[in-house]
Short mmCIF file of C-alpha atoms and ligand atoms in Angstrom, two decimals:
data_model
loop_
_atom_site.label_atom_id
_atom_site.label_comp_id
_atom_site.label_asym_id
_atom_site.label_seq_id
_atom_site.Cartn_x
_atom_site.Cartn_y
_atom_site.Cartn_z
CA UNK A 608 0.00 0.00 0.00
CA UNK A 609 1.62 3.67 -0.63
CA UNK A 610 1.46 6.10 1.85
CA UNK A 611 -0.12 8.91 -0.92
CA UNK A 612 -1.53 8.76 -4.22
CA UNK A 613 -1.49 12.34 -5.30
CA UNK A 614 -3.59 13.11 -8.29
CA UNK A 615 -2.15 15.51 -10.51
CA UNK A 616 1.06 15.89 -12.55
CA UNK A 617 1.59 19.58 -12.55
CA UNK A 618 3.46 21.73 -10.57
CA UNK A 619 1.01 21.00 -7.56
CA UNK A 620 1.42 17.47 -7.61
CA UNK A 621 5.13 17.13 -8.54
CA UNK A 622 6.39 19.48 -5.67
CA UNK A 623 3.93 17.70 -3.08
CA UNK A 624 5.62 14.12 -4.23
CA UNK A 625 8.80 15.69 -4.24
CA UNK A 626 9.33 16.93 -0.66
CA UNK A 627 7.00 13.43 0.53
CA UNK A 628 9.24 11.82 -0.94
CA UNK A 629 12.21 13.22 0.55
CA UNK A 630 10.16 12.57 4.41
CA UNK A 631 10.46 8.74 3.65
CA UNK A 632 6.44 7.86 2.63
CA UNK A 633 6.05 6.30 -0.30
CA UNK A 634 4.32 8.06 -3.03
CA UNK A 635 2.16 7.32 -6.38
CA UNK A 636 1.43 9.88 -8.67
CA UNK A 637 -1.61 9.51 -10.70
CA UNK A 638 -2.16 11.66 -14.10
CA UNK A 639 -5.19 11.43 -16.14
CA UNK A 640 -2.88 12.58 -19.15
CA UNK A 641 0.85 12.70 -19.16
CA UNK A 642 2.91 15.06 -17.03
CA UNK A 643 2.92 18.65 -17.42
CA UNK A 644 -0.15 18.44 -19.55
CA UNK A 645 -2.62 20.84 -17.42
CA UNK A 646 -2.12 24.26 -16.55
CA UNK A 647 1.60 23.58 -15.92
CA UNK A 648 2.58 22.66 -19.47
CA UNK A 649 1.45 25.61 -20.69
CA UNK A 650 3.14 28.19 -18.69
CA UNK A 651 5.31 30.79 -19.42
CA UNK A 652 6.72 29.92 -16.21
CA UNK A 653 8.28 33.12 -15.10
CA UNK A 654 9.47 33.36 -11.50
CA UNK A 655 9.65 37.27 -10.53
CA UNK A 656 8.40 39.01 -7.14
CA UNK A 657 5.50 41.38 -7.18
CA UNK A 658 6.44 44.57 -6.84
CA UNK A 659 4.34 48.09 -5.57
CA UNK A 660 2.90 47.17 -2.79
CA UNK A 661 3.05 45.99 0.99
CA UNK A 662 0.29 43.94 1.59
CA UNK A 663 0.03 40.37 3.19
CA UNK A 664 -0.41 39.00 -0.29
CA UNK A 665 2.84 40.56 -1.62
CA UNK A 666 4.76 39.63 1.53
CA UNK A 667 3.76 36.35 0.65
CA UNK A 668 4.38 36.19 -2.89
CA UNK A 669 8.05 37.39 -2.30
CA UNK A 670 8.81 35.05 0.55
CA UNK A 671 7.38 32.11 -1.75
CA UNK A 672 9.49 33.76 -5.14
CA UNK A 673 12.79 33.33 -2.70
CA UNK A 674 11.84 30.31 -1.68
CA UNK A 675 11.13 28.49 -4.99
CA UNK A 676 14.27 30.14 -6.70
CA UNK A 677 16.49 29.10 -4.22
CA UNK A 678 14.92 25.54 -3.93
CA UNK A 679 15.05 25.13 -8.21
CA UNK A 680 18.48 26.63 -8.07
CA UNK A 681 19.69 23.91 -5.73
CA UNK A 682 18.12 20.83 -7.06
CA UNK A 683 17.17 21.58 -10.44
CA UNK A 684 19.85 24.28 -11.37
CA UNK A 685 19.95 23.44 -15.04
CA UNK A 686 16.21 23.98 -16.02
CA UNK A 687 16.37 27.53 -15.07
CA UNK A 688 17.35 30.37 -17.46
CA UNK A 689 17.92 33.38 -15.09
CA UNK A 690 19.38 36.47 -16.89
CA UNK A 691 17.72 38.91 -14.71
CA UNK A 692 13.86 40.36 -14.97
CA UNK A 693 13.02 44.47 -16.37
CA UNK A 694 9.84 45.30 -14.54
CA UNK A 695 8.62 48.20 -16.22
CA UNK A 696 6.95 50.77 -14.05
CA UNK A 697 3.62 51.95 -16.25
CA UNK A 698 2.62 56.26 -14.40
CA UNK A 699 4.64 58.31 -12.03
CA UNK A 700 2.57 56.95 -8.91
CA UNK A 701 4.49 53.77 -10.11
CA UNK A 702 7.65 55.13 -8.96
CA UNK A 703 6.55 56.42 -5.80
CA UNK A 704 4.54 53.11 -4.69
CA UNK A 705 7.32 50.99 -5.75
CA UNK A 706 10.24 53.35 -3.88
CA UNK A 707 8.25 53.45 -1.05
CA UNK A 708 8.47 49.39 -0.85
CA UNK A 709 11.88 48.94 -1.96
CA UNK A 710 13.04 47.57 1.17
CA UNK A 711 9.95 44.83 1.01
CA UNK A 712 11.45 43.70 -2.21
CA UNK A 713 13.63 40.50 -2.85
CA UNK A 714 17.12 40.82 -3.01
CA UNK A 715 19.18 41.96 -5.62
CA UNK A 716 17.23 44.80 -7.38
CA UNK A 717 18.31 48.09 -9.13
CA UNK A 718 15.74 51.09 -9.94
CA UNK A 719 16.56 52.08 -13.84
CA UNK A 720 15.78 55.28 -15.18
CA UNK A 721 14.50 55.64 -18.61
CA UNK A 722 17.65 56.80 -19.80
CA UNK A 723 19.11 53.21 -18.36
CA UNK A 724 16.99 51.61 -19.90
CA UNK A 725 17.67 49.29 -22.89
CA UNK A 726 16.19 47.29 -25.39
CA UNK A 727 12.85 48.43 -25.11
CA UNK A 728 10.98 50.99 -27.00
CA UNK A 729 11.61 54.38 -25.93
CA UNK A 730 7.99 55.39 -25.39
CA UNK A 731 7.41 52.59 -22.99
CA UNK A 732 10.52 53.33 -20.49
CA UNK A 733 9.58 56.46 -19.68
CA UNK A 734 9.15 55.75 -15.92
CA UNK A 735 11.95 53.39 -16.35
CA UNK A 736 11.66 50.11 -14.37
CA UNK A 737 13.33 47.35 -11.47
CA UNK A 738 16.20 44.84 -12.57
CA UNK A 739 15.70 41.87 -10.50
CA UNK A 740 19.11 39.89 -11.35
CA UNK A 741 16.99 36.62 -10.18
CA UNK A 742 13.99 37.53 -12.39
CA UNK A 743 13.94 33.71 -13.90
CA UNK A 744 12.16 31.67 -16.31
CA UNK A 745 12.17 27.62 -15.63
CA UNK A 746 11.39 24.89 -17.83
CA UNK A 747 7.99 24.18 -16.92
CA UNK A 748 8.18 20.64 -18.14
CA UNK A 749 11.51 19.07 -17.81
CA UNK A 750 11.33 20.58 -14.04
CA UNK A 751 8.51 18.38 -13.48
CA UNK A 752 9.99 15.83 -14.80
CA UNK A 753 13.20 16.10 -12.82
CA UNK A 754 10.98 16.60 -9.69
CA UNK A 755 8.89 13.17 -10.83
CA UNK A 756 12.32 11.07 -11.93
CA UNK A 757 12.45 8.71 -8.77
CA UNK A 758 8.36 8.60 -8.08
CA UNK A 759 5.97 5.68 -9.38
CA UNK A 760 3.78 8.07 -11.88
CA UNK A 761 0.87 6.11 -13.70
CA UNK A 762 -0.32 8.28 -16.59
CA UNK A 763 -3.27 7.97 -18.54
CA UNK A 764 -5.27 7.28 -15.82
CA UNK A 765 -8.28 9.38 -14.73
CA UNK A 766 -9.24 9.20 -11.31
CA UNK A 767 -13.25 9.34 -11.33
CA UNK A 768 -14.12 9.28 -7.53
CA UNK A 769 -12.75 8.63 -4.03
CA UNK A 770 -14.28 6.53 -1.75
CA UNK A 771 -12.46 5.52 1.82
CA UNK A 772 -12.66 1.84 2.79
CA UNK A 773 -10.61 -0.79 4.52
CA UNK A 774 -7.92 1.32 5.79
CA UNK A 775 -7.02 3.26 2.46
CA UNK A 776 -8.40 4.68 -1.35
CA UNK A 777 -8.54 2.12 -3.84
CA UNK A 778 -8.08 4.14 -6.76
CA UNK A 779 -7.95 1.10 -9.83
CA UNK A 780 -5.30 -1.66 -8.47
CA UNK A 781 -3.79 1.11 -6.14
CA UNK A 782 -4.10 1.54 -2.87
CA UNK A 783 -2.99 3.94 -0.72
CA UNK A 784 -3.78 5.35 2.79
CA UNK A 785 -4.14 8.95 1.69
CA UNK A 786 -5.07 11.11 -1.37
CA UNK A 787 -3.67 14.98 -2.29
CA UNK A 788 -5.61 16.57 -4.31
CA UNK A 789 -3.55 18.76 -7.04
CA UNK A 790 -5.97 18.09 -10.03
CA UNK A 791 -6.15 22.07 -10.82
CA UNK A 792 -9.40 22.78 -10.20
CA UNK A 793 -10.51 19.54 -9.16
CA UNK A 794 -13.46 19.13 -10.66
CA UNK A 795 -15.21 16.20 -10.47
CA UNK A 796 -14.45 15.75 -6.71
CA UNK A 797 -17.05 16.48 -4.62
CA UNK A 798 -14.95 16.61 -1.54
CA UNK A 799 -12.93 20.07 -2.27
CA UNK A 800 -16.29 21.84 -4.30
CA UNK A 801 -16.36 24.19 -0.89
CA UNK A 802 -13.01 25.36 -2.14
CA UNK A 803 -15.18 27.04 -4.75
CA UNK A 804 -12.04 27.07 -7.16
CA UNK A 805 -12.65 28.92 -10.23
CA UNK A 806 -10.76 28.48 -13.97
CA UNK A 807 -9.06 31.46 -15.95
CA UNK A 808 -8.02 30.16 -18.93
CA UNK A 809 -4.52 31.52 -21.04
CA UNK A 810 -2.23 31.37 -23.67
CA UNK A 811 1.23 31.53 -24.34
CA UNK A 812 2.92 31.86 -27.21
CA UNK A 813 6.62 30.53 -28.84
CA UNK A 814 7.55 33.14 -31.68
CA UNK A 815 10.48 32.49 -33.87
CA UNK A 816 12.78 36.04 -33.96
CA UNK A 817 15.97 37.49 -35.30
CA UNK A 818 15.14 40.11 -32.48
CA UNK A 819 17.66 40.21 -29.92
CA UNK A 820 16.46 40.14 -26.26
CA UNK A 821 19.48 39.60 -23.47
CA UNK A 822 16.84 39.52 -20.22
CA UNK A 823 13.30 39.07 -19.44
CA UNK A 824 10.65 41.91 -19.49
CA UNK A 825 7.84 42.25 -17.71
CA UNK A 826 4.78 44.84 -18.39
CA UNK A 827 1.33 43.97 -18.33
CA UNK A 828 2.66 40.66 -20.36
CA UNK A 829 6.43 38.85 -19.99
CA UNK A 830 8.65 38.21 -22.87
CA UNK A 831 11.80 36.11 -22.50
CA UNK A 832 15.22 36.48 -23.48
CA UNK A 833 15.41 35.52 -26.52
CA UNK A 834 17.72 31.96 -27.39
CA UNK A 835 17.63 30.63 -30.26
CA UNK A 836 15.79 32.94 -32.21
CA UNK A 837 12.96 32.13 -30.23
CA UNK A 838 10.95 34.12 -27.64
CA UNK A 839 7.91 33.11 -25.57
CA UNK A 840 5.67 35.74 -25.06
CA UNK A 841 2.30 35.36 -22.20
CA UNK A 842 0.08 35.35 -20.93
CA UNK A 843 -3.33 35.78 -21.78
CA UNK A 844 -6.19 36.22 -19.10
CA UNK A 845 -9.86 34.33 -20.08
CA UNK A 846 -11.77 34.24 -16.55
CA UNK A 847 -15.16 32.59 -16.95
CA UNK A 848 -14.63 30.87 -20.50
CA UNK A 849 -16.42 27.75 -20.58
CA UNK A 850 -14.45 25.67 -22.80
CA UNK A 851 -14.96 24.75 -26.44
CA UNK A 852 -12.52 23.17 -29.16
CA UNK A 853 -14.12 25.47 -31.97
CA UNK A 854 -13.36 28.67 -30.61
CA UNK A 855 -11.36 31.05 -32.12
CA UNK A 856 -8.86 32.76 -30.51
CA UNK A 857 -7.39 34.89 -33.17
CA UNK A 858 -8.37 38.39 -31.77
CA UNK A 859 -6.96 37.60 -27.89
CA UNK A 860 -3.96 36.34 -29.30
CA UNK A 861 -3.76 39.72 -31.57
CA UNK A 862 -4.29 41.85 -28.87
CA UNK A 863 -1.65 40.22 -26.69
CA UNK A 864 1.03 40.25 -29.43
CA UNK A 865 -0.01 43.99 -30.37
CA UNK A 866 -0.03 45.02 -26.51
CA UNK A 867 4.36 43.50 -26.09
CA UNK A 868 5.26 45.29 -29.45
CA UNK A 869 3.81 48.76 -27.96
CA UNK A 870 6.82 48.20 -25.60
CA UNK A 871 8.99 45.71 -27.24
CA UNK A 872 10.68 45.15 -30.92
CA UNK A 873 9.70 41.77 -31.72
CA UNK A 874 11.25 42.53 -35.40
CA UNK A 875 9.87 40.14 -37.77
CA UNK A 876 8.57 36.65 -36.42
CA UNK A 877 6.34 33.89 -37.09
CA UNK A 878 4.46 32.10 -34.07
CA UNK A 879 5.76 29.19 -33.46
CA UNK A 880 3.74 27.28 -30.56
CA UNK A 881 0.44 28.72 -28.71
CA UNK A 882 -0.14 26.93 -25.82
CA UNK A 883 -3.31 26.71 -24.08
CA UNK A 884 -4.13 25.90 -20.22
CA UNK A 885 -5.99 26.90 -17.28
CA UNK A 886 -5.05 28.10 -14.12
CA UNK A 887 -7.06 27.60 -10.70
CA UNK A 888 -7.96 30.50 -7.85
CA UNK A 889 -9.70 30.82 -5.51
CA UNK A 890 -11.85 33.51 -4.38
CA UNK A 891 -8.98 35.05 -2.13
CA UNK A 892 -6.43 34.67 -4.97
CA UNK A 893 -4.06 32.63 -1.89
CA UNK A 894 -3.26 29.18 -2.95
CA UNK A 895 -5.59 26.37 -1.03
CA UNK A 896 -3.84 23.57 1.73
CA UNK A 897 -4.72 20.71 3.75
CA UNK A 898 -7.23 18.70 4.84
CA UNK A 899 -9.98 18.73 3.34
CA UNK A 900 -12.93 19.44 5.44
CA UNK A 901 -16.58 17.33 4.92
CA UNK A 902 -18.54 20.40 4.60
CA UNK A 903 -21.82 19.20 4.52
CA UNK A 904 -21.53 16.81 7.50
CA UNK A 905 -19.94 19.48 9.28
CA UNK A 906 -22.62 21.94 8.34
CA UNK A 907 -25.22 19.40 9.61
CA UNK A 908 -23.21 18.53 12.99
CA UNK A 909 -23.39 22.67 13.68
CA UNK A 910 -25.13 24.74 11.22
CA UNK A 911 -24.65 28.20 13.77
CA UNK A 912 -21.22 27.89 11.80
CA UNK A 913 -22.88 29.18 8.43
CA UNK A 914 -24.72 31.99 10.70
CA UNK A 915 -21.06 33.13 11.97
CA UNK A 916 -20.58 31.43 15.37
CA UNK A 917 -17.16 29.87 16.15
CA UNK A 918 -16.91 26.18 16.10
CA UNK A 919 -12.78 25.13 16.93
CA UNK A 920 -11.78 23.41 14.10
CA UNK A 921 -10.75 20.48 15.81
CA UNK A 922 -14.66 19.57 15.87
CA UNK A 923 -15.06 20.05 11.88
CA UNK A 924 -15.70 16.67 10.34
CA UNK A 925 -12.71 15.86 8.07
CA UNK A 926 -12.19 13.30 4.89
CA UNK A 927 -10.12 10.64 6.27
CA UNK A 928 -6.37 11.45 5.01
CA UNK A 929 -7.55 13.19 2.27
CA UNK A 930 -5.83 16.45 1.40
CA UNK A 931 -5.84 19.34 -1.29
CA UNK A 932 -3.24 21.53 -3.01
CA UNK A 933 -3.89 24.09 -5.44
CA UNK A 934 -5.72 27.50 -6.71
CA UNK A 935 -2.15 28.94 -7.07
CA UNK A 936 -3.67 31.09 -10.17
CA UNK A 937 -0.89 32.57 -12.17
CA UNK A 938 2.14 31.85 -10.15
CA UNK A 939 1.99 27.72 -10.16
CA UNK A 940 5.66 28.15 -10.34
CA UNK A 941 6.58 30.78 -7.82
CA UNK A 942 4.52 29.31 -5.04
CA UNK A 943 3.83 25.65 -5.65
CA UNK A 944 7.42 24.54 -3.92
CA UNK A 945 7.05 26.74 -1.53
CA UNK A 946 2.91 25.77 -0.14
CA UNK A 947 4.29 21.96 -1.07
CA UNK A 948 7.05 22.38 1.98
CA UNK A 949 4.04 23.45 4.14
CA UNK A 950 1.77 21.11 3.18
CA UNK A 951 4.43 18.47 3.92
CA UNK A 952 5.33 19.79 7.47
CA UNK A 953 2.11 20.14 7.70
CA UNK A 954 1.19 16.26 7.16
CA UNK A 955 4.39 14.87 8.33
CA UNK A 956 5.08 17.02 11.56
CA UNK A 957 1.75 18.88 12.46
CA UNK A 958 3.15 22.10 11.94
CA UNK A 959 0.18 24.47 11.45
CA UNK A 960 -0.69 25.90 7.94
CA UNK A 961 -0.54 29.56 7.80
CA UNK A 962 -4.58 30.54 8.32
CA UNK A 963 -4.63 32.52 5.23
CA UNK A 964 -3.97 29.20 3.27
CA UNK A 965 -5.38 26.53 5.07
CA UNK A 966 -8.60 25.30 3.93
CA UNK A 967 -10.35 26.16 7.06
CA UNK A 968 -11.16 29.99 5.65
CA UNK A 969 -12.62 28.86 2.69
CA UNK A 970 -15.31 26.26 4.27
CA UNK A 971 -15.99 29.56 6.28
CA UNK A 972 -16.78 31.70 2.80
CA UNK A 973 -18.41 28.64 1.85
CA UNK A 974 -20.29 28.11 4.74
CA UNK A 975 -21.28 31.87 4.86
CA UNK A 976 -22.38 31.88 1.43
CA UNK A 977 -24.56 28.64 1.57
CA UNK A 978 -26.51 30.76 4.19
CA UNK A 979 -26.73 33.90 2.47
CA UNK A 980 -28.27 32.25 -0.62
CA UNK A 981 -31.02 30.71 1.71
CA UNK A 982 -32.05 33.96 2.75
C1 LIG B 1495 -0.94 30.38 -20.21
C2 LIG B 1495 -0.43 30.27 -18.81
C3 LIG B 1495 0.73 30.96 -18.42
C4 LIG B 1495 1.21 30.86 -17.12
N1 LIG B 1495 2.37 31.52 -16.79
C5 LIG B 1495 2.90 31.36 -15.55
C6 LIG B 1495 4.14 31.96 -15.22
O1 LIG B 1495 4.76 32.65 -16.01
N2 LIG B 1495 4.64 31.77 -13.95
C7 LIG B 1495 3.99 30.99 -13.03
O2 LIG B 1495 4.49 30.81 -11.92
N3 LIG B 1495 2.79 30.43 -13.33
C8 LIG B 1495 2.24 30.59 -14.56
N4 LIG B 1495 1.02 30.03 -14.87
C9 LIG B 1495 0.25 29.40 -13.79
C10 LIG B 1495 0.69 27.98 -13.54
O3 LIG B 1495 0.83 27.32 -14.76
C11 LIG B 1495 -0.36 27.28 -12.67
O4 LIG B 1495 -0.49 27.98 -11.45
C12 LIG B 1495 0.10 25.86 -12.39
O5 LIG B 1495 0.29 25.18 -13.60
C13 LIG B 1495 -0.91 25.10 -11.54
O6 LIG B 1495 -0.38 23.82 -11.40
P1 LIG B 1495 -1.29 22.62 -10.95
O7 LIG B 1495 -0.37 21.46 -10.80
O8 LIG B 1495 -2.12 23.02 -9.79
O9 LIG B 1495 -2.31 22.42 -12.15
P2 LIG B 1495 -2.10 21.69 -13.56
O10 LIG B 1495 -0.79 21.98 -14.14
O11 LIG B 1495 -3.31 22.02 -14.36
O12 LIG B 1495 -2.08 20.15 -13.16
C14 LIG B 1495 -3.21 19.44 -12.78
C15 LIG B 1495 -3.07 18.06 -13.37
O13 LIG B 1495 -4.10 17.24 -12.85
C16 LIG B 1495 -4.53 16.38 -13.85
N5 LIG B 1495 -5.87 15.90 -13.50
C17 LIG B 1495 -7.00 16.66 -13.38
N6 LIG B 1495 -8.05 15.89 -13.03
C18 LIG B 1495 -7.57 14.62 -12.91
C19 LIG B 1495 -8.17 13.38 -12.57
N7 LIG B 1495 -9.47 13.29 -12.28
N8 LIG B 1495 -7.40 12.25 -12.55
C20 LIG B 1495 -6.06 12.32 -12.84
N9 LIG B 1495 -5.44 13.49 -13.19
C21 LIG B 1495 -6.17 14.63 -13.20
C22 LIG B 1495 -4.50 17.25 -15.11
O14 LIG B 1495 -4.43 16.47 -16.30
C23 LIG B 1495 -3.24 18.08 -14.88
O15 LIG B 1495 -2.09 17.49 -15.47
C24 LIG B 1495 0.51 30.10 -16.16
C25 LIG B 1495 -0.65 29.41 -16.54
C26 LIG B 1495 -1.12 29.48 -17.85
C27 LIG B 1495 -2.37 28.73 -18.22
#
């Protein structure tokens, strides 16, 4: 019997195997396609701090950014490409909100002036921009890979439902004691619905270039260094778009490619790749961790909770060893290593999740809501 079958063989899933893994259980990984096929294969997969502000979300965004960089640069050096990040700064209030933060920011930064500023269009620098030396891209794929190399993964297999007995999940001919959760936006599982995860869809594009590009940029889109002659360009933003194969595309894709040549020189190119994926939040934008809770039993046992009165979450009703990871929304890559490590410490040492993350705030929402729509 394994210890975990995580379900999911993106970002999520890989860095959750990864560091369980590395704590001695023994881990299955469980992929409905092949790995890196979801959100994950898709990315751009950028890694660069958010910038401009102070908040809890930014604090946490940076301290995940240093984390992940410093994990991928130890174990995974080679899939990273880090010539340093331009964050362009877009009005004058720019400036001052981002000064005014500087020493909230990740190491290794330098304010450019326009003057300083090079290889992009001269009407676009005028509030000049951050270097971030770290500002990184990482190869979304062979990282999860790398991360996957010494775990069982069983592809091809979609897991339709999850149902407790005798001790473990049977899931097919595999067993295991406990489940995590890190199918996106896991739907289809009843269990993590209170997580009320919603899709926003994206593309990214490969262009083939003779333009030259030594580091990445950032404005409202990121463009990478060019190698190769090729550059990716993303991403796209579709929330609410229910999918369909016939769409067409053509104008988003247009007014992404028009929007990075108002600031960059793309010279003359011809689009290689688009990719295609969705990416999971959730209502708070924070990624989602840990147990998952039975809402509806719990709900039952004291519905006062969905009126506002405090129940201690020690007396919520939980899914036996069964556990979620995801809604990390556009930064899968920045923050997945990083909530993974939690998760883990989490599972395998009791250390508490950080409340804004756990999955106790958003049976709250959920509970909350549930009661406002009876009214
Ligand atoms: C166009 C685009 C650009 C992006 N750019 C960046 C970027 O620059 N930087 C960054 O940090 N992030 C970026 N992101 C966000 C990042 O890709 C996501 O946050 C991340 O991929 C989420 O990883 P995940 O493992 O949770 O989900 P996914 O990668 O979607 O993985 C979930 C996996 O679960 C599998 N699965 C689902 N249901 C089942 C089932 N029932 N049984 C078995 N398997 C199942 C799916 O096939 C999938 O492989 C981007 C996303 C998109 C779409």
């Amino acid at each position: 019997m394994f210890d975990f079958a995580i379900i999911g063989a993106g970002i999520s899933g890989a860095s959750v195997a990864f560091f369980l893994k590395q704590a001695g259980k023994k881990v299955i990984v469980i992929e409905q396609d092949k790995s890196a096929s979801g959100g994950s294969g898709a990315a751009g997969a950028f890694l660069s701090p958010k910038i401009g502000s102070d908040s809890d979300y930014s604090h946490f965004i940076n301290d995940s950014f240093q984390f992940s960089l410093d994990f991928y640069q130890k174990q995974f050096p080679k899939f990273l490409k880090k010539p340093g990040m331009l964050r362009l700064l877009r009005s004058p209030s720019d400036i001052l909100k981002c000064q005014a933060h500087e020493q909230k920011l990740p190491r290794h930064f330098t304010y450019l002036k326009a003057e300083e500023v090079s290889h992009i269009k001269k009407e676009a620098c005028r509030y000049g921009g951050y270097f971030f030396d770290q500002g990184t891209i990482i190869d979304s794929v062979g990282v999860i890979d790398a991360m996957l190399q010494d775990i069982e993964v069983v592809e091809n297999t979609k897991v339709t439902s999850l149902i407790f007995e005798d001790g473990g999940y049977q899931i097919g001919s595999i067993k295991a004691r406990g489940v995590i959760l890190c199918a996106g936006h896991n739907e289809g599982f009843p269990q993590s619905d209170y997580c009320m995860l919603k899709k926003i869809y994206g593309h990214r594009l490969d262009i083939q270039t003779s333009a030259f590009l030594p580091f990445h940029i950032h404005k409202k889109y990121s463009v990478s260094a060019s190698e190769n002659q090729m550059i990716s360009i993303g991403a796209t933003h579709i929330p609410g778009y229910q999918y369909d194969a016939t769409k067409d595309f053509t104008s988003e894709i247009d007014t992404l490619l028009q929007a990075v040549e108002s600031y960059v020189d793309l010279g003359a190119y011809e689009i290689k790749k688009v990719h295609f994926g969705v990416r999971s939040a959730t209502i708070d934008f924070f990624p989602v961790l840990g147990a998952l809770i039975d809402a509806k039993a719990t709900l039952k046992a004291y519905p006062y909770i969905a009126k506002g009165s405090k129940v201690p979450s020690t007396r919520y009703h939980y899914y036996p060893h069964l556990y979620v990871h995801s809604g990390h929304g556009a930064r899968g890559f920045v923050l997945a290593p990083s909530t993974a490590r939690i998760l883990v410490d989490n599972i395998c040492h009791h250390v508490a999740i950080p409340k804004r993350l756990d999955t106790k705030r958003l049976f709250l929402k959920y509970a909350r809501r549930e009661n406002a729509l009876k009214l």
